[in-house]
Amino acid sequence: MRFFIWLRERWDALDHSHNFTCDVCGREVFGGERICAACKKRLPYIRKFCPVCGRRVREEGVCAACKQRRPVPDAVRSCFLHEGDAARLVRTFKRGERWLAITFAEELAPILRAFPAADALIPVPMTARALKKRGFDQTLRLAKELSRLTGVPVVQAAVKQRETAAQKSLTRHEREKNLAGCFHIRLRKEVRGRAVVIIDDTYTTGATVDELASALRRAGAAAVYALTVTSVEDKFPFGKKDG
Ligand SMILES: [Zn+2]
Ligand SMILES: [Zn+2]
């Protein structure tokens, strides 16, 4: 089974190593770039961000939400706002367009390199049942591509030991309750005293990343960061709307 997964990944990489069309708009590209210049300009890259949670801010400095309550990781960074073409790409990826992991990894690699040196990439895990349903593990796939570009190893230290309810309709408090204790950390030797980076597709309320970061801290991680493809802008920084 492992061999077939490996083969599939190498095939995808080979198949998509020479890009002839833009991954976003589908128009022809000539330099082999994955995203054409016009789309690069249009995509919602996060350029000005809170140094703690990495969410887009309008004014330099720590955002109002982090001043009230800091996320568990030492720092979180995301490449795009979760809207428009960026949100669509993430959805397409999760629906099974696995090769998009290569595109995302290319965008995330410079951000990862800007973190203090990391020892391991830890993908947010899914349960065996969820994996069977989706057919592939999207965060693992993303972490692997990122590892190929940066040389930081993937350590599958986290295991999701029970299914959690869909988070979408839950408030922040309900999300925390829903997630409490759902991650188990194995391979503790590779976590203890190390600087680790959690990899996920989207940073929404941050409840999942917080829960995993807490588990990694308890397992002795020296520093915990998180890196995601997209992040939702905090529209309710004063906690008016819980979620
Ligand atoms: Zn394009
Ligand atoms: Zn913040």
Short mmCIF file of C-alpha atoms and ligand atoms in Angstrom, two decimals:
data_model
loop_
_atom_site.label_atom_id
_atom_site.label_comp_id
_atom_site.label_asym_id
_atom_site.label_seq_id
_atom_site.Cartn_x
_atom_site.Cartn_y
_atom_site.Cartn_z
CA MET A 1 0.00 0.00 0.00
CA ARG A 2 2.76 2.44 0.96
CA PHE A 3 4.49 1.76 -2.31
CA PHE A 4 1.37 2.60 -4.28
CA ILE A 5 0.92 5.86 -2.39
CA TRP A 6 4.54 6.71 -3.10
CA LEU A 7 4.12 5.80 -6.77
CA ARG A 8 0.99 7.89 -7.08
CA GLU A 9 2.72 10.89 -5.52
CA ARG A 10 5.74 10.59 -7.78
CA TRP A 11 3.49 10.21 -10.78
CA ASP A 12 1.55 13.34 -9.81
CA ALA A 13 4.79 15.25 -9.32
CA LEU A 14 6.10 14.12 -12.69
CA ASP A 15 2.82 14.73 -14.43
CA HIS A 16 2.64 18.25 -13.06
CA SER A 17 6.33 19.12 -13.06
CA HIS A 18 6.07 20.86 -16.43
CA ASN A 19 3.16 23.16 -16.20
CA PHE A 20 1.60 24.38 -19.39
CA THR A 21 -1.46 25.98 -17.86
CA CYS A 22 -2.03 28.17 -14.83
CA ASP A 23 -3.40 26.22 -11.85
CA VAL A 24 -5.80 29.05 -11.06
CA CYS A 25 -7.22 30.31 -14.36
CA GLY A 26 -6.23 27.50 -16.71
CA ARG A 27 -4.67 29.86 -19.26
CA GLU A 28 -1.51 28.86 -21.03
CA VAL A 29 1.81 29.67 -19.32
CA PHE A 30 5.16 29.65 -21.07
CA GLY A 31 7.76 29.70 -18.31
CA GLY A 32 6.46 26.57 -16.56
CA GLU A 33 5.17 28.62 -13.63
CA ARG A 34 2.28 27.09 -11.68
CA ILE A 35 0.39 30.35 -11.27
CA CYS A 36 0.40 32.95 -14.04
CA ALA A 37 1.46 36.54 -13.41
CA ALA A 38 -2.08 37.88 -13.71
CA CYS A 39 -3.39 35.42 -11.10
CA LYS A 40 -0.41 36.10 -8.80
CA LYS A 41 -1.45 39.71 -8.83
CA ARG A 42 -5.09 38.91 -8.14
CA LEU A 43 -4.77 36.18 -5.50
CA PRO A 44 -5.47 37.37 -1.92
CA TYR A 45 -1.91 37.04 -0.59
CA ILE A 46 -1.63 38.11 3.03
CA ARG A 47 0.99 40.84 2.99
CA LYS A 48 0.34 42.72 6.21
CA PHE A 49 -0.30 40.35 9.09
CA CYS A 50 -0.44 40.05 12.86
CA PRO A 51 2.98 38.74 14.01
CA VAL A 52 1.27 36.26 16.36
CA CYS A 53 -1.71 34.70 14.53
CA GLY A 54 -0.66 35.67 11.00
CA ARG A 55 -4.15 36.88 10.10
CA ARG A 56 -4.39 39.85 7.83
CA VAL A 57 -4.45 43.17 9.64
CA ARG A 58 -5.07 46.65 8.39
CA GLU A 59 -2.63 48.28 10.79
CA GLU A 60 0.84 46.95 11.70
CA GLY A 61 1.12 45.18 15.02
CA VAL A 62 -0.52 42.52 17.16
CA CYS A 63 -4.22 42.22 16.29
CA ALA A 64 -7.05 42.91 18.74
CA ALA A 65 -7.96 39.21 18.99
CA CYS A 66 -4.40 38.22 20.02
CA LYS A 67 -4.24 41.02 22.55
CA GLN A 68 -7.29 39.51 24.17
CA ARG A 69 -6.27 35.89 23.84
CA ARG A 70 -3.14 34.56 22.19
CA PRO A 71 -3.24 31.39 20.11
CA VAL A 72 -1.36 28.41 21.60
CA PRO A 73 1.40 28.21 18.93
CA ASP A 74 4.31 30.65 19.17
CA ALA A 75 3.34 31.97 15.75
CA VAL A 76 0.96 31.13 12.94
CA ARG A 77 1.42 32.09 9.28
CA SER A 78 -0.83 31.64 6.27
CA CYS A 79 -0.27 32.40 2.63
CA PHE A 80 -3.69 33.58 1.42
CA LEU A 81 -6.91 34.94 2.77
CA HIS A 82 -9.57 32.23 2.57
CA GLU A 83 -11.62 33.87 -0.15
CA GLY A 84 -12.05 33.98 -3.92
CA ASP A 85 -9.69 31.87 -5.99
CA ALA A 86 -7.57 30.90 -2.98
CA ALA A 87 -10.59 29.38 -1.17
CA ARG A 88 -11.66 27.68 -4.37
CA LEU A 89 -8.21 26.12 -4.84
CA VAL A 90 -8.29 24.73 -1.30
CA ARG A 91 -11.74 23.22 -1.90
CA THR A 92 -10.59 21.71 -5.21
CA PHE A 93 -7.55 20.26 -3.44
CA LYS A 94 -9.67 18.68 -0.71
CA ARG A 95 -12.00 17.22 -3.29
CA GLY A 96 -9.11 15.22 -4.69
CA GLU A 97 -6.87 17.33 -6.96
CA ARG A 98 -3.84 16.10 -5.04
CA TRP A 99 -1.22 17.73 -7.23
CA LEU A 100 -2.33 21.15 -5.94
CA ALA A 101 -0.19 20.25 -2.90
CA ILE A 102 2.81 21.03 -5.11
CA THR A 103 1.44 24.47 -5.96
CA PHE A 104 0.65 25.25 -2.32
CA ALA A 105 4.02 23.97 -1.14
CA GLU A 106 5.80 26.33 -3.52
CA GLU A 107 3.88 29.23 -2.01
CA LEU A 108 4.44 28.07 1.57
CA ALA A 109 8.15 27.23 1.33
CA PRO A 110 9.37 30.86 1.58
CA ILE A 111 7.13 31.40 4.63
CA LEU A 112 8.48 28.26 6.30
CA ARG A 113 12.04 29.42 5.63
CA ALA A 114 11.24 32.71 7.36
CA PHE A 115 10.37 30.88 10.62
CA PRO A 116 13.16 30.13 13.10
CA ALA A 117 14.74 26.79 12.09
CA ALA A 118 12.18 24.00 12.27
CA ASP A 119 12.98 20.36 13.07
CA ALA A 120 9.77 18.74 11.88
CA LEU A 121 6.55 19.29 9.97
CA ILE A 122 3.54 17.81 11.71
CA PRO A 123 0.40 17.53 9.57
CA VAL A 124 -2.95 17.88 11.33
CA PRO A 125 -4.11 14.25 11.25
CA MET A 126 -7.46 12.80 10.26
CA THR A 127 -9.09 9.65 11.60
CA ALA A 128 -8.74 6.41 9.65
CA ARG A 129 -12.43 6.61 8.85
CA ALA A 130 -12.22 10.13 7.46
CA LEU A 131 -9.20 9.08 5.42
CA LYS A 132 -11.13 6.21 3.91
CA LYS A 133 -13.95 8.55 2.98
CA ARG A 134 -11.72 11.22 1.40
CA GLY A 135 -9.31 8.80 -0.21
CA PHE A 136 -6.22 10.79 0.66
CA ASP A 137 -4.76 12.73 3.55
CA GLN A 138 -4.54 16.30 2.29
CA THR A 139 -2.43 17.80 5.08
CA LEU A 140 0.04 14.91 4.96
CA ARG A 141 0.32 15.37 1.23
CA LEU A 142 0.92 19.08 1.66
CA ALA A 143 3.55 18.48 4.34
CA LYS A 144 5.36 15.97 2.12
CA GLU A 145 5.61 18.40 -0.80
CA LEU A 146 6.79 21.13 1.54
CA SER A 147 9.38 18.75 2.95
CA ARG A 148 10.68 18.02 -0.55
CA LEU A 149 11.24 21.72 -1.14
CA THR A 150 12.69 22.67 2.23
CA GLY A 151 14.34 19.52 3.57
CA VAL A 152 12.43 19.74 6.86
CA PRO A 153 11.26 16.18 7.61
CA VAL A 154 7.61 15.20 8.04
CA VAL A 155 6.94 13.52 11.36
CA GLN A 156 3.51 11.96 11.66
CA ALA A 157 3.58 12.41 15.39
CA ALA A 158 -0.07 13.27 15.81
CA VAL A 159 -2.91 10.78 15.61
CA LYS A 160 -6.57 11.72 15.66
CA GLN A 161 -8.11 9.16 17.91
CA ARG A 162 -11.76 9.97 17.56
CA GLU A 163 -14.06 11.64 15.07
CA THR A 164 -15.18 15.13 15.98
CA ALA A 165 -18.41 16.84 14.94
CA ALA A 166 -18.27 19.18 11.95
CA GLN A 167 -16.89 22.44 13.25
CA LYS A 168 -18.66 24.84 10.94
CA SER A 169 -21.78 25.54 12.94
CA LEU A 170 -20.12 25.48 16.34
CA THR A 171 -19.09 28.44 18.46
CA ARG A 172 -15.52 28.79 19.64
CA HIS A 173 -16.37 27.31 23.02
CA GLU A 174 -18.24 24.37 21.47
CA ARG A 175 -15.32 23.77 19.10
CA GLU A 176 -12.91 23.56 21.99
CA LYS A 177 -15.11 21.07 23.81
CA ASN A 178 -15.58 19.10 20.63
CA LEU A 179 -11.82 18.81 20.07
CA ALA A 180 -10.64 18.33 23.66
CA GLY A 181 -8.30 15.33 23.84
CA CYS A 182 -8.90 14.22 20.24
CA PHE A 183 -5.17 14.17 19.36
CA HIS A 184 -2.68 11.64 20.62
CA ILE A 185 1.06 12.29 20.27
CA ARG A 186 3.26 9.33 19.42
CA LEU A 187 6.93 9.38 18.35
CA ARG A 188 7.52 11.57 21.39
CA LYS A 189 11.30 11.39 21.00
CA GLU A 190 10.96 13.30 17.75
CA VAL A 191 8.87 15.98 19.42
CA ARG A 192 10.57 16.48 22.78
CA GLY A 193 12.85 19.52 22.76
CA ARG A 194 12.21 20.19 19.08
CA ALA A 195 10.79 23.08 17.13
CA VAL A 196 7.80 21.76 15.22
CA VAL A 197 5.51 23.25 12.58
CA ILE A 198 1.87 22.18 12.37
CA ILE A 199 0.63 21.98 8.78
CA ASP A 200 -3.02 22.52 7.90
CA ASP A 201 -5.02 23.73 4.92
CA THR A 202 -7.10 26.50 6.48
CA TYR A 203 -6.85 28.51 9.68
CA THR A 204 -10.41 29.28 10.71
CA THR A 205 -11.02 29.92 14.41
CA GLY A 206 -7.72 28.29 15.25
CA ALA A 207 -9.35 25.78 17.61
CA THR A 208 -7.88 22.73 15.83
CA VAL A 209 -4.38 24.19 15.68
CA ASP A 210 -4.64 25.25 19.35
CA GLU A 211 -5.69 21.76 20.44
CA LEU A 212 -2.87 20.09 18.53
CA ALA A 213 -0.34 22.70 19.66
CA SER A 214 -1.32 22.07 23.30
CA ALA A 215 -0.86 18.32 22.85
CA LEU A 216 2.57 18.91 21.27
CA ARG A 217 3.57 21.24 24.11
CA ARG A 218 2.55 18.59 26.66
CA ALA A 219 4.70 16.11 24.73
CA GLY A 220 7.65 18.45 25.31
CA ALA A 221 7.97 20.39 22.04
CA ALA A 222 10.32 23.34 22.59
CA ALA A 223 8.56 25.58 20.07
CA VAL A 224 5.35 25.12 18.13
CA TYR A 225 4.47 27.03 14.96
CA ALA A 226 1.65 26.56 12.50
CA LEU A 227 1.53 27.09 8.77
CA THR A 228 -1.62 26.99 6.67
CA VAL A 229 -2.47 27.70 3.05
CA THR A 230 -5.34 30.07 3.80
CA SER A 231 -6.67 31.87 6.82
CA VAL A 232 -9.97 33.50 7.62
CA GLU A 233 -9.78 37.15 8.47
CA ASP A 234 -10.91 37.83 12.01
CA LYS A 235 -14.03 39.84 11.42
CA PHE A 236 -15.13 39.84 15.04
CA PRO A 237 -12.01 40.77 16.96
CA PHE A 238 -13.91 41.69 20.09
CA GLY A 239 -15.66 38.40 20.48
CA LYS A 240 -19.13 39.67 19.58
CA LYS A 241 -19.69 36.64 17.50
CA ASP A 242 -18.30 33.53 19.08
CA GLY A 243 -16.71 31.36 16.42
ZN ZN B 1 -3.77 32.36 -14.13
ZN ZN B 2 -3.33 38.10 15.87
#
